[in-house]
């Protein structure tokens, strides 16, 4: 009973902090979509709490750390609410308007419930346990702070001490409130990412296409990608790849919304989600660089380069801060990839054929993807055929990570780089899946004249 | 009047042809996506469906995941409590050496699990490329370590009698441990 009360308190503080930040960013919007605010409360809440626990953990620990972070969460929530009341913004709840919308919404809610149910049936996966949860547990056993010896011990290099702490410290926050490192209840955070991702996907497609049905269709179909729901790297086993894909979708979605409607709330939300990408997983840096590039491309015709430049600053601080911290902690260097260099690229150039073969085998494996990548390819074709900048950017946002991720294996240090690819590439491709569904959703509604 | 009709007929034809063309495109568009979604679901449902119904909920225990893995790999129940209890009897100084077989995912994974539960003790992972551990262990100074754990690897006889912790895991405490 006390465990569940603690769990609830942890969630309330996370959502309260996230809600406060969301209201601060959306305060001027006038009308606030309650579903959107709830999704963002979760995403920004886990970002805020994990960063606060990390930063405050450098000068306090134990109950004091928990109290300081909880007070900061409450302060964020209260500030957001105060600003919202001052500016007179109103909440709206978009309800389904016809039978089809009611059916699709109901199906989506059933899927979210099923993911909660299924996550209780599985244990944490290997990486979920040995790369991510391990950090939460060690920090919990040390009063909420990961001991310096963890970073520098080469024996525990297998757990990748250099990986960022967004998910481990969200798990830690739950542990601190439950007063025990409870591996059963901690898994509840992952279906919440699914809920936030699916709802945001529906929202972005609706907003960018001005039609609700395609958004609801792709949001309900998202769960049917086998790798998400039926594989060792999916939603229910505690891996961070799906959460990362949700942040990528959110950042991309708000960037495209900003291009359509130049508002402070859109660019602020883009900045917030963008900043958290490298804080979720190291590979987030690649997606961060791509989104910054897309942001600059979209800002040029609007003469809003300054806004995008400002938007990349929070992420830059997090990247630099984390790198600096790892250096101060004398972190044992990870060894999965060598430092990229032209000489190494030249030396390993011959790998490209094998990389291409493994990649094509991977994306065409129905057990992982069904025919999702074929759907995405058709949607990319639609987007490119539309010959509009935002559609081309959307196509590139799906295409470029898929091209760049396999190329990284040119620098793999594994004795068998193909084995390295087989074990990790599907999880990397997962980062793009919700963005791929966004492209599919928008292709569904491409105006008749643009269907070339 | 006739001139007017002559002028309008080609325009009307063009508009109607364009409309028909657009309608055709729309039908192709709808047909394409319906077919793609149908194939997508036809492949996905037989994979996703059974995966969702397999296993049962729980148990809602604190060490749910780690205990399940240790039980599956070694047969030890509540390994997250029992193994640290055994390791706590080893000398405090020096790392715990965990010996695993290279390219054997079960052995490597068990080694990592031992590394996980032996916190805060310092650990050192040794990956064996050969069937025996003689060569790799020959250079180890017994005074500088707290013990050796062998994961799906048979400990060499010269190290003394090992303690069997589970079906595939042995602990070799050093003489000073008693």
Coordinates of C-alpha atoms in Angstrom, one line a residue:
Chain A
X1 CA 0.0 0.0 0.0
X2 CA 2.8 2.4 1.0
X3 CA 4.6 1.4 -2.2
X4 CA 1.6 2.4 -4.3
X5 CA 1.2 5.7 -2.4
X6 CA 4.9 6.5 -3.0
X7 CA 4.5 5.6 -6.7
X8 CA 1.5 7.9 -7.0
X9 CA 3.4 10.7 -5.3
X10 CA 6.3 10.3 -7.7
X11 CA 3.9 10.5 -10.7
X12 CA 2.1 13.5 -9.3
X13 CA 5.4 15.4 -8.8
X14 CA 6.6 14.5 -12.3
X15 CA 3.3 15.5 -14.0
X16 CA 3.0 18.6 -11.8
X17 CA 6.5 19.8 -12.9
X18 CA 5.8 19.0 -16.5
X19 CA 2.4 20.6 -16.4
X20 CA 3.9 23.8 -15.0
X21 CA 6.5 24.0 -17.7
X22 CA 3.9 23.3 -20.4
X23 CA 1.7 26.1 -19.1
X24 CA 4.6 28.4 -19.0
X25 CA 5.3 27.7 -22.6
X26 CA 1.7 27.7 -23.8
X27 CA 0.4 30.5 -21.6
X28 CA -0.1 32.9 -24.4
X29 CA -1.9 30.4 -26.6
X30 CA -5.3 31.3 -25.3
X31 CA -6.8 27.8 -25.7
X32 CA -5.0 24.9 -24.2
X33 CA -5.6 21.4 -25.5
X34 CA -5.9 19.2 -22.4
X35 CA -4.7 16.1 -24.2
X36 CA -1.7 17.9 -25.6
X37 CA -0.9 19.4 -22.2
X38 CA -1.1 16.0 -20.5
X39 CA 1.3 14.4 -23.0
X40 CA 3.8 17.2 -22.7
X41 CA 3.5 17.2 -18.9
X42 CA 4.8 13.7 -19.0
X43 CA 7.6 14.3 -21.5
X44 CA 8.8 17.6 -19.9
X45 CA 8.1 16.3 -16.4
X46 CA 10.6 13.4 -16.7
X47 CA 13.1 15.8 -18.3
X48 CA 12.8 18.3 -15.5
X49 CA 12.8 15.7 -12.7
X50 CA 15.8 13.8 -14.1
X51 CA 17.8 17.0 -14.7
X52 CA 16.9 18.3 -11.2
X53 CA 17.9 15.0 -9.5
X54 CA 21.2 15.0 -11.4
X55 CA 22.1 18.7 -10.8
X56 CA 20.8 18.8 -7.1
X57 CA 22.6 15.5 -6.5
X58 CA 25.9 17.2 -6.9
X59 CA 25.4 19.1 -3.6
X60 CA 22.9 17.0 -1.6
X61 CA 21.6 13.5 -1.2
X62 CA 19.0 11.4 0.6
X63 CA 15.8 12.9 1.9
X64 CA 17.2 16.5 1.4
X65 CA 17.6 15.7 -2.4
X66 CA 14.1 14.3 -2.6
X67 CA 12.7 17.3 -0.8
X68 CA 14.6 19.9 -2.9
X69 CA 13.5 18.3 -6.2
X70 CA 9.9 17.9 -5.0
X71 CA 9.7 21.5 -3.9
X72 CA 11.1 22.6 -7.3
X73 CA 8.4 20.4 -9.0
X74 CA 5.7 22.1 -7.0
X75 CA 7.2 25.5 -7.7
X76 CA 7.2 24.8 -11.4
X77 CA 3.6 23.7 -11.3
X78 CA 2.4 26.7 -9.3
X79 CA 4.3 29.1 -11.5
X80 CA 2.7 27.7 -14.6
X81 CA -0.8 27.7 -13.1
X82 CA -0.3 31.3 -11.9
X83 CA 0.8 32.5 -15.4
X84 CA -2.1 30.6 -17.0
X85 CA -4.6 32.3 -14.7
X86 CA -3.0 35.7 -15.2
X87 CA -3.3 35.4 -19.0
X88 CA -6.7 33.9 -18.9
X89 CA -6.0 30.8 -21.0
X90 CA -8.7 28.2 -21.1
X91 CA -8.5 24.4 -21.3
X92 CA -10.4 22.6 -24.1
X93 CA -10.9 18.8 -24.4
X94 CA -11.3 17.8 -28.0
X95 CA -14.0 15.1 -28.1
X96 CA -14.6 12.8 -31.0
X97 CA -17.3 14.2 -33.4
X98 CA -18.6 11.2 -35.2
X99 CA -18.9 7.4 -35.0
X100 CA -15.6 6.8 -36.8
X101 CA -13.7 9.1 -34.5
X102 CA -15.4 7.5 -31.4
X103 CA -14.4 4.1 -32.7
X104 CA -10.8 5.0 -33.4
X105 CA -10.4 6.9 -30.1
X106 CA -11.9 3.9 -28.2
X107 CA -9.5 1.6 -29.9
X108 CA -6.6 3.8 -29.0
X109 CA -7.6 3.9 -25.4
X110 CA -7.9 0.1 -25.4
X111 CA -4.4 -0.2 -26.9
X112 CA -3.0 2.1 -24.1
X113 CA -4.6 -0.1 -21.5
X114 CA -3.3 -3.3 -23.1
X115 CA 0.3 -1.9 -23.0
X116 CA 0.0 -1.2 -19.3
X117 CA -1.3 -4.8 -18.8
X118 CA 1.4 -6.3 -21.0
X119 CA 4.2 -4.4 -19.3
X120 CA 3.3 -6.0 -16.0
X121 CA 3.7 -9.5 -17.6
X122 CA 7.3 -9.0 -18.7
X123 CA 10.5 -8.5 -16.8
X124 CA 12.9 -5.7 -17.8
X125 CA 14.9 -6.6 -20.9
X126 CA 18.7 -7.1 -20.8
X127 CA 19.5 -3.6 -21.7
X128 CA 16.6 -2.3 -19.7
X129 CA 18.1 -3.9 -16.7
X130 CA 21.9 -3.7 -17.3
X131 CA 22.2 -0.4 -19.1
X132 CA 19.4 1.7 -17.5
X133 CA 17.8 0.4 -14.4
X134 CA 21.2 -0.5 -12.9
X135 CA 22.0 3.2 -12.6
X136 CA 18.7 3.9 -10.9
X137 CA 19.3 1.1 -8.4
X138 CA 22.9 2.1 -7.6
X139 CA 21.9 5.8 -7.1
X140 CA 19.0 4.7 -4.9
X141 CA 21.4 2.6 -2.7
X142 CA 23.6 5.7 -2.4
X143 CA 20.9 8.3 -1.4
X144 CA 19.9 9.3 -4.9
X145 CA 23.4 10.0 -6.3
X146 CA 25.4 7.6 -8.5
X147 CA 28.8 7.1 -6.8
X148 CA 31.8 8.3 -8.6
X149 CA 33.3 4.8 -8.4
X150 CA 30.6 3.5 -10.7
X151 CA 31.7 5.8 -13.6
X152 CA 35.4 4.9 -13.3
X153 CA 35.2 1.1 -12.6
X154 CA 36.2 -0.7 -15.9
X155 CA 34.5 -3.9 -14.6
X156 CA 31.1 -2.2 -14.9
X157 CA 31.8 -0.6 -18.3
X158 CA 29.3 -3.2 -19.7
X159 CA 26.5 -1.1 -18.2
X160 CA 27.6 2.0 -20.3
X161 CA 28.2 4.6 -17.5
X162 CA 28.5 7.2 -20.2
X163 CA 24.8 6.9 -21.2
X164 CA 22.7 9.9 -20.1
X165 CA 20.4 9.7 -17.2
X166 CA 16.9 10.8 -18.2
X167 CA 15.3 7.4 -17.9
X168 CA 17.4 6.0 -15.1
X169 CA 16.7 9.1 -13.0
X170 CA 13.0 8.9 -13.7
X171 CA 13.2 5.3 -12.4
X172 CA 15.3 6.6 -9.5
X173 CA 12.6 9.2 -8.7
X174 CA 10.0 6.4 -8.5
X175 CA 12.4 4.3 -6.3
X176 CA 13.0 7.3 -3.9
X177 CA 9.2 7.7 -3.4
X178 CA 8.5 4.0 -3.1
X179 CA 11.5 3.7 -0.7
X180 CA 12.6 0.5 -2.5
X181 CA 14.0 -0.3 -6.0
X182 CA 10.8 -1.9 -7.1
X183 CA 11.4 -3.5 -10.5
X184 CA 7.7 -4.4 -11.0
X185 CA 6.2 -1.0 -10.6
X186 CA 9.0 0.9 -12.2
X187 CA 7.9 -0.5 -15.6
X188 CA 4.7 1.7 -15.5
X189 CA 6.7 4.6 -17.0
X190 CA 7.1 2.9 -20.4
X191 CA 3.4 2.5 -21.4
X192 CA 3.1 6.2 -20.5
X193 CA 5.5 7.0 -23.2
X194 CA 3.4 5.0 -25.6
X195 CA 0.3 6.9 -24.5
X196 CA 2.0 10.2 -24.9
X197 CA 3.5 9.2 -28.3
X198 CA 0.3 7.9 -29.8
X199 CA -1.7 10.9 -28.7
X200 CA 0.9 13.4 -29.9
X201 CA 1.0 11.6 -33.2
X202 CA -2.7 11.9 -33.6
X203 CA -2.5 15.5 -32.6
X204 CA 0.3 16.5 -35.0
X205 CA -1.3 14.8 -38.0
X206 CA -4.6 16.5 -37.2
X207 CA -3.0 19.8 -36.8
X208 CA -0.8 19.6 -39.9
X209 CA -3.5 18.1 -42.1
X210 CA -6.5 19.9 -40.5
X211 CA -8.3 16.5 -40.5
X212 CA -8.7 14.3 -37.4
X213 CA -9.4 10.9 -38.9
X214 CA -5.9 10.3 -40.4
X215 CA -4.3 11.2 -37.1
X216 CA -6.5 8.7 -35.3
X217 CA -5.9 6.0 -37.9
X218 CA -2.1 6.2 -37.7
X219 CA -2.1 6.5 -33.9
X220 CA -4.1 3.3 -33.6
X221 CA -1.9 1.5 -36.2
X222 CA 1.3 2.5 -34.3
X223 CA 0.8 -0.3 -31.8
X224 CA 0.7 -2.9 -34.6
X225 CA 4.4 -2.4 -35.6
X226 CA 5.7 -5.8 -34.2
X227 CA 9.0 -4.4 -32.9
X228 CA 7.1 -2.0 -30.7
X229 CA 4.8 -4.4 -29.0
X230 CA 6.2 -7.9 -29.6
X231 CA 10.0 -7.8 -29.5
X232 CA 12.8 -7.7 -26.9
X233 CA 13.5 -4.1 -27.7
X234 CA 10.0 -2.7 -27.6
X235 CA 7.8 -0.7 -25.3
X236 CA 7.2 -3.1 -22.5
X237 CA 10.8 -4.1 -21.5
X238 CA 12.3 -0.9 -20.2
X239 CA 14.4 0.1 -23.2
X240 CA 14.8 3.8 -23.9
X241 CA 14.5 3.6 -27.7
X242 CA 10.8 4.1 -27.8
X243 CA 10.9 7.1 -25.3
X244 CA 13.5 8.5 -27.6
X245 CA 11.3 8.1 -30.7
X246 CA 8.5 10.0 -28.8
X247 CA 10.8 12.9 -28.1
X248 CA 12.0 12.9 -31.8
X249 CA 8.4 12.9 -32.9
X250 CA 7.5 15.8 -30.5
X251 CA 10.4 17.9 -31.5
X252 CA 9.8 17.3 -35.3
X253 CA 6.0 17.9 -34.9
X254 CA 6.4 21.2 -33.1
X255 CA 9.1 22.3 -35.7
X256 CA 6.6 21.6 -38.5
X257 CA 3.8 23.3 -36.6
X258 CA 6.1 26.3 -36.0
X259 CA 6.8 26.5 -39.8
X260 CA 3.0 26.6 -40.4
X261 CA 2.2 28.9 -37.4
X262 CA 5.0 31.0 -36.2
X263 CA 4.2 31.1 -32.4
X264 CA 6.4 31.3 -29.4
X265 CA 4.7 28.2 -27.9
X266 CA 5.6 26.0 -30.9
X267 CA 9.2 27.1 -31.0
X268 CA 9.5 26.8 -27.2
X269 CA 8.1 23.3 -27.3
X270 CA 10.5 22.4 -30.1
X271 CA 13.4 23.7 -28.0
X272 CA 12.2 21.7 -25.0
X273 CA 11.8 18.4 -26.7
X274 CA 15.0 18.9 -28.8
X275 CA 17.0 19.6 -25.6
X276 CA 15.9 16.3 -24.1
X277 CA 16.9 14.1 -27.1
X278 CA 20.6 13.8 -26.1
X279 CA 19.6 13.4 -22.5
X280 CA 17.6 10.3 -23.3
X281 CA 20.3 8.3 -25.2
X282 CA 23.7 9.1 -26.6
X283 CA 22.4 8.5 -30.2
X284 CA 20.0 11.4 -29.5
X285 CA 22.9 13.7 -30.4
X286 CA 22.6 12.5 -34.0
X287 CA 18.8 13.3 -34.1
X288 CA 19.5 16.6 -32.3
X289 CA 22.0 17.6 -35.0
X290 CA 19.5 16.6 -37.7
X291 CA 16.7 18.6 -36.2
X292 CA 18.9 21.6 -35.7
X293 CA 19.7 21.4 -39.4
X294 CA 16.0 21.0 -40.4
X295 CA 15.2 23.9 -38.1
X296 CA 17.7 26.2 -39.8
X297 CA 16.4 25.1 -43.2
X298 CA 12.9 26.0 -42.3
X299 CA 13.9 29.2 -40.6
X300 CA 15.7 30.7 -43.6
X301 CA 12.6 31.4 -45.8
X302 CA 10.8 32.8 -42.7
X303 CA 13.8 34.9 -41.7
X304 CA 13.6 33.4 -38.2
X305 CA 17.1 32.0 -37.9
X306 CA 17.6 33.7 -34.6
X307 CA 14.7 31.9 -33.0
X308 CA 16.0 28.5 -34.1
X309 CA 19.5 29.4 -32.9
X310 CA 18.1 30.3 -29.5
X311 CA 16.1 27.0 -29.5
X312 CA 19.2 24.9 -29.8
X313 CA 20.9 26.4 -26.8
X314 CA 19.2 24.4 -24.0
X315 CA 20.2 21.1 -25.7
X316 CA 23.7 22.4 -26.2
X317 CA 24.0 23.1 -22.5
X318 CA 22.9 19.6 -21.7
X319 CA 25.3 18.0 -24.1
X320 CA 28.2 20.0 -23.0
X321 CA 27.3 19.7 -19.3
X322 CA 27.0 15.9 -19.5
X323 CA 30.3 15.5 -21.4
X324 CA 32.0 17.7 -18.8
X325 CA 30.5 15.7 -16.0
X326 CA 31.7 12.4 -17.5
X327 CA 35.2 13.8 -17.9
X328 CA 35.2 15.0 -14.3
X329 CA 34.1 11.5 -13.2
X330 CA 36.9 9.9 -15.2
X331 CA 34.4 7.7 -16.9
X332 CA 35.8 4.6 -18.5
X333 CA 35.5 5.1 -22.2
X334 CA 33.0 3.0 -24.0
X335 CA 34.3 0.7 -26.7
X336 CA 31.4 -0.2 -29.1
X337 CA 32.4 2.4 -31.6
X338 CA 35.9 3.8 -32.5
X339 CA 36.5 7.5 -32.7
X340 CA 35.5 8.4 -36.3
X341 CA 38.4 9.5 -38.5
X342 CA 39.0 9.6 -42.3
X343 CA 41.7 7.0 -42.1
X344 CA 39.4 4.6 -40.3
X345 CA 36.7 5.3 -42.8
X346 CA 39.1 4.5 -45.6
X347 CA 40.2 1.4 -43.8
X348 CA 36.7 0.1 -43.2
X349 CA 35.2 1.3 -46.4
X350 CA 34.7 -2.3 -47.5
X351 CA 32.2 -2.9 -44.8
X352 CA 29.6 -0.8 -46.7
X353 CA 28.4 -3.7 -48.8
X354 CA 27.8 -5.9 -45.8
X355 CA 26.2 -3.0 -43.9
X356 CA 23.8 -2.5 -46.8
X357 CA 22.9 -6.2 -46.9
X358 CA 22.2 -6.4 -43.2
X359 CA 20.2 -3.2 -43.3
X360 CA 18.0 -4.4 -46.2
X361 CA 17.5 -7.7 -44.5
X362 CA 16.6 -6.0 -41.3
X363 CA 14.0 -3.5 -42.7
X364 CA 12.4 -6.3 -44.7
X365 CA 11.9 -8.6 -41.7
X366 CA 8.1 -8.9 -41.2
X367 CA 8.6 -10.3 -37.7
X368 CA 10.0 -6.9 -36.7
X369 CA 8.3 -4.4 -38.9
X370 CA 5.5 -6.1 -40.9
X371 CA 5.6 -3.8 -44.0
X372 CA 6.0 -0.6 -42.0
X373 CA 9.1 0.5 -44.0
X374 CA 7.3 0.0 -47.3
X375 CA 4.5 2.3 -46.0
X376 CA 7.0 4.8 -44.9
X377 CA 8.8 4.7 -48.3
X378 CA 5.5 5.4 -50.1
X379 CA 4.8 8.2 -47.6
X380 CA 8.3 9.7 -48.3
X381 CA 7.5 9.5 -52.0
X382 CA 4.3 11.5 -51.4
X383 CA 6.1 14.1 -49.3
X384 CA 8.8 14.6 -51.9
X385 CA 6.3 14.7 -54.7
X386 CA 4.4 17.5 -52.9
X387 CA 7.5 19.8 -53.6
X388 CA 6.9 21.8 -50.4
X389 CA 9.7 22.6 -48.1
X390 CA 8.0 21.3 -44.9
X391 CA 7.1 18.1 -46.6
X392 CA 10.6 17.6 -47.9
X393 CA 11.9 18.2 -44.4
X394 CA 9.5 15.6 -43.1
X395 CA 10.7 13.1 -45.6
X396 CA 14.3 13.9 -44.7
X397 CA 13.5 13.6 -41.0
X398 CA 12.5 10.0 -41.7
X399 CA 15.1 9.2 -44.3
X400 CA 18.3 10.7 -42.9
X401 CA 18.5 8.8 -39.6
X402 CA 17.8 5.6 -41.4
X403 CA 20.8 6.3 -43.7
X404 CA 23.1 7.6 -40.9
X405 CA 22.5 4.9 -38.3
X406 CA 23.7 2.0 -40.4
X407 CA 26.7 4.0 -41.6
X408 CA 27.8 4.4 -38.0
X409 CA 28.7 0.7 -38.1
X410 CA 31.7 1.5 -40.3
X411 CA 33.3 2.5 -37.0
X412 CA 32.1 -0.5 -35.0
X413 CA 34.8 -2.0 -32.8
X414 CA 33.0 -5.4 -32.4
X415 CA 34.9 -8.3 -33.8
X416 CA 31.8 -8.9 -36.0
X417 CA 30.3 -5.6 -37.0
X418 CA 27.4 -7.5 -38.7
X419 CA 26.6 -9.1 -35.3
X420 CA 26.7 -5.6 -33.8
X421 CA 24.3 -4.4 -36.4
X422 CA 21.9 -7.3 -36.0
X423 CA 21.8 -6.8 -32.2
X424 CA 21.3 -3.0 -32.2
X425 CA 20.1 -1.6 -35.5
X426 CA 16.4 -2.5 -35.1
X427 CA 16.4 -0.5 -31.9
X428 CA 18.0 2.5 -33.6
X429 CA 15.5 2.3 -36.5
X430 CA 12.7 2.4 -33.9
X431 CA 13.7 6.0 -33.2
X432 CA 12.1 7.0 -36.5
X433 CA 8.9 4.9 -36.4
X434 CA 6.5 7.5 -34.9
X435 CA 8.0 10.1 -37.3
X436 CA 7.4 7.6 -40.1
X437 CA 3.8 7.3 -39.1
X438 CA 3.5 11.1 -39.1
X439 CA 4.6 11.1 -42.7
X440 CA 2.1 8.3 -43.5
X441 CA -0.7 10.2 -41.8
X442 CA 0.0 13.3 -43.8
X443 CA 0.3 11.3 -47.0
X444 CA -3.2 10.0 -46.4
X445 CA -4.6 13.5 -46.6
X446 CA -2.4 14.9 -49.4
X447 CA -4.7 17.2 -51.4
X448 CA -6.1 15.5 -54.5
X449 CA -4.3 17.8 -56.9
X450 CA -0.9 17.0 -55.2
X451 CA -1.2 13.3 -55.6
X452 CA 1.2 13.0 -58.5
Chain B
X1 CA -23.8 31.7 -81.0
X2 CA -22.1 28.9 -82.9
X3 CA -18.7 30.6 -82.4
X4 CA -19.3 30.8 -78.7
X5 CA -20.1 27.0 -78.5
X6 CA -17.1 26.2 -80.6
X7 CA -14.9 28.1 -78.1
X8 CA -16.4 26.6 -75.0
X9 CA -16.5 22.9 -76.0
X10 CA -12.8 22.2 -75.8
X11 CA -12.6 24.0 -72.4
X12 CA -15.5 22.0 -71.0
X13 CA -13.9 18.8 -72.3
X14 CA -10.6 19.8 -70.6
X15 CA -12.2 20.5 -67.3
X16 CA -14.2 17.2 -67.4
X17 CA -11.1 15.3 -68.4
X18 CA -9.2 16.9 -65.5
X19 CA -11.9 16.0 -63.1
X20 CA -12.0 12.4 -64.2
X21 CA -8.2 12.3 -64.0
X22 CA -8.3 13.7 -60.4
X23 CA -11.0 11.3 -59.5
X24 CA -9.0 8.4 -60.8
X25 CA -6.0 9.6 -58.8
X26 CA -8.1 9.8 -55.7
X27 CA -9.4 6.2 -56.2
X28 CA -5.8 5.0 -56.8
X29 CA -4.7 6.9 -53.6
X30 CA -7.5 5.3 -51.5
X31 CA -7.0 1.9 -53.0
X32 CA -3.2 2.0 -52.5
X33 CA -3.4 2.9 -48.8
X34 CA -6.3 0.5 -48.1
X35 CA -4.2 -2.3 -49.7
X36 CA -1.0 -1.3 -47.8
X37 CA -2.8 -1.1 -44.5
X38 CA -4.5 -4.4 -45.1
X39 CA -1.2 -6.1 -45.9
X40 CA 0.5 -4.4 -42.9
X41 CA -2.2 -5.7 -40.5
X42 CA -2.2 -9.1 -42.1
X43 CA 1.5 -9.5 -41.3
X44 CA 1.4 -7.7 -38.0
X45 CA -1.6 -9.3 -36.2
X46 CA -0.4 -12.9 -36.2
X47 CA 2.9 -11.6 -34.6
X48 CA 1.5 -9.0 -32.2
X49 CA -1.5 -10.9 -31.0
X50 CA 0.2 -14.0 -29.5
X51 CA 2.9 -11.8 -28.0
X52 CA 0.3 -9.8 -26.1
X53 CA -1.3 -12.9 -24.6
X54 CA 1.8 -14.8 -23.6
X55 CA 3.0 -14.8 -19.9
X56 CA 1.0 -13.9 -16.8
X57 CA 1.1 -10.8 -14.6
X58 CA 3.5 -10.7 -11.8
X59 CA 4.8 -11.6 -9.3
X60 CA 4.8 -8.0 -8.0
X61 CA 8.1 -8.4 -6.2
X62 CA 10.8 -5.8 -5.7
X63 CA 13.5 -7.7 -7.5
X64 CA 11.2 -9.1 -10.1
X65 CA 13.5 -8.8 -13.1
X66 CA 16.8 -9.7 -11.7
X67 CA 15.5 -12.7 -9.7
X68 CA 13.8 -14.0 -12.8
X69 CA 17.0 -13.9 -14.8
X70 CA 19.2 -15.4 -12.1
X71 CA 16.7 -18.2 -11.6
X72 CA 16.6 -19.0 -15.3
X73 CA 20.4 -19.0 -15.7
X74 CA 21.5 -20.6 -12.4
X75 CA 18.4 -22.1 -10.7
X76 CA 19.0 -19.9 -7.7
X77 CA 15.7 -18.5 -6.2
X78 CA 15.8 -14.9 -4.9
X79 CA 19.3 -14.6 -6.3
X80 CA 19.3 -10.8 -5.7
X81 CA 19.4 -11.5 -2.0
X82 CA 21.3 -14.8 -1.7
X83 CA 24.3 -13.9 -4.0
X84 CA 25.1 -10.6 -2.3
X85 CA 24.8 -12.4 1.1
X86 CA 27.5 -14.9 -0.1
X87 CA 29.7 -12.2 -1.5
X88 CA 29.5 -10.2 1.7
X89 CA 31.6 -13.0 3.4
X90 CA 34.5 -12.4 1.0
X91 CA 37.3 -10.0 2.0
X92 CA 36.4 -6.4 1.5
X93 CA 39.7 -5.4 -0.3
X94 CA 40.4 -6.3 -3.9
X95 CA 38.1 -6.8 -6.8
X96 CA 35.8 -9.7 -7.4
X97 CA 37.0 -11.5 -10.5
X98 CA 34.1 -12.7 -12.7
X99 CA 35.2 -15.3 -15.3
X100 CA 33.0 -15.7 -18.4
X101 CA 33.3 -17.5 -21.7
X102 CA 33.8 -15.2 -24.7
X103 CA 31.1 -15.3 -27.4
X104 CA 28.8 -17.3 -25.1
X105 CA 25.9 -14.9 -24.5
X106 CA 24.5 -16.8 -21.6
X107 CA 27.9 -16.9 -19.8
X108 CA 28.5 -13.2 -20.5
X109 CA 25.1 -12.2 -19.4
X110 CA 25.4 -14.2 -16.2
X111 CA 28.7 -12.5 -15.6
X112 CA 27.0 -9.1 -16.0
X113 CA 24.2 -10.1 -13.6
X114 CA 26.9 -11.1 -11.0
X115 CA 28.5 -7.7 -11.6
X116 CA 25.0 -6.1 -11.1
X117 CA 24.3 -7.8 -7.7
X118 CA 27.8 -7.6 -6.3
X119 CA 27.6 -3.8 -6.0
X120 CA 29.3 -1.8 -4.4
X121 CA 32.2 -4.3 -4.6
X122 CA 34.7 -3.5 -7.4
X123 CA 34.6 -6.1 -10.1
X124 CA 36.8 -7.3 -13.0
X125 CA 35.4 -9.2 -15.9
X126 CA 37.6 -11.8 -17.6
X127 CA 36.5 -13.2 -20.9
X128 CA 38.0 -16.5 -21.8
X129 CA 38.7 -17.3 -25.4
X130 CA 39.9 -20.9 -24.6
X131 CA 38.0 -23.7 -22.9
X132 CA 40.3 -23.6 -19.8
X133 CA 41.0 -20.6 -17.7
X134 CA 44.7 -21.6 -17.0
X135 CA 46.4 -19.0 -19.1
X136 CA 44.2 -16.0 -18.2
X137 CA 44.3 -16.8 -14.5
X138 CA 47.9 -17.5 -14.2
X139 CA 48.9 -13.9 -13.9
X140 CA 46.5 -13.1 -11.1
X141 CA 47.9 -12.4 -7.7
X142 CA 45.6 -14.1 -5.1
X143 CA 46.4 -11.4 -2.5
X144 CA 45.1 -8.6 -4.7
X145 CA 41.5 -10.0 -5.2
X146 CA 38.6 -11.0 -3.0
X147 CA 37.4 -14.0 -4.9
X148 CA 36.6 -15.6 -8.3
X149 CA 33.2 -16.4 -9.8
X150 CA 33.0 -18.7 -12.7
X151 CA 29.9 -18.3 -15.0
X152 CA 29.3 -21.4 -17.2
X153 CA 33.1 -22.1 -16.9
X154 CA 34.7 -24.9 -15.0
X155 CA 37.2 -23.5 -12.5
X156 CA 40.8 -25.0 -12.8
X157 CA 41.5 -27.7 -10.3
X158 CA 44.7 -25.9 -8.9
X159 CA 42.5 -23.1 -7.5
X160 CA 41.1 -25.5 -4.9
X161 CA 37.6 -26.7 -4.2
X162 CA 35.0 -24.4 -5.6
X163 CA 31.6 -23.6 -4.0
X164 CA 28.7 -24.4 -6.3
X165 CA 26.3 -21.4 -6.0
X166 CA 23.9 -22.6 -8.7
X167 CA 23.7 -24.9 -11.6
X168 CA 26.3 -23.1 -13.7
X169 CA 28.1 -20.8 -11.3
X170 CA 31.0 -21.4 -9.0
X171 CA 32.7 -19.3 -6.4
X172 CA 36.3 -19.8 -5.5
X173 CA 37.0 -18.0 -2.3
X174 CA 40.7 -17.3 -1.6
X175 CA 42.4 -19.1 1.3
X176 CA 42.5 -15.9 3.4
X177 CA 38.7 -15.9 3.3
X178 CA 38.6 -19.0 5.4

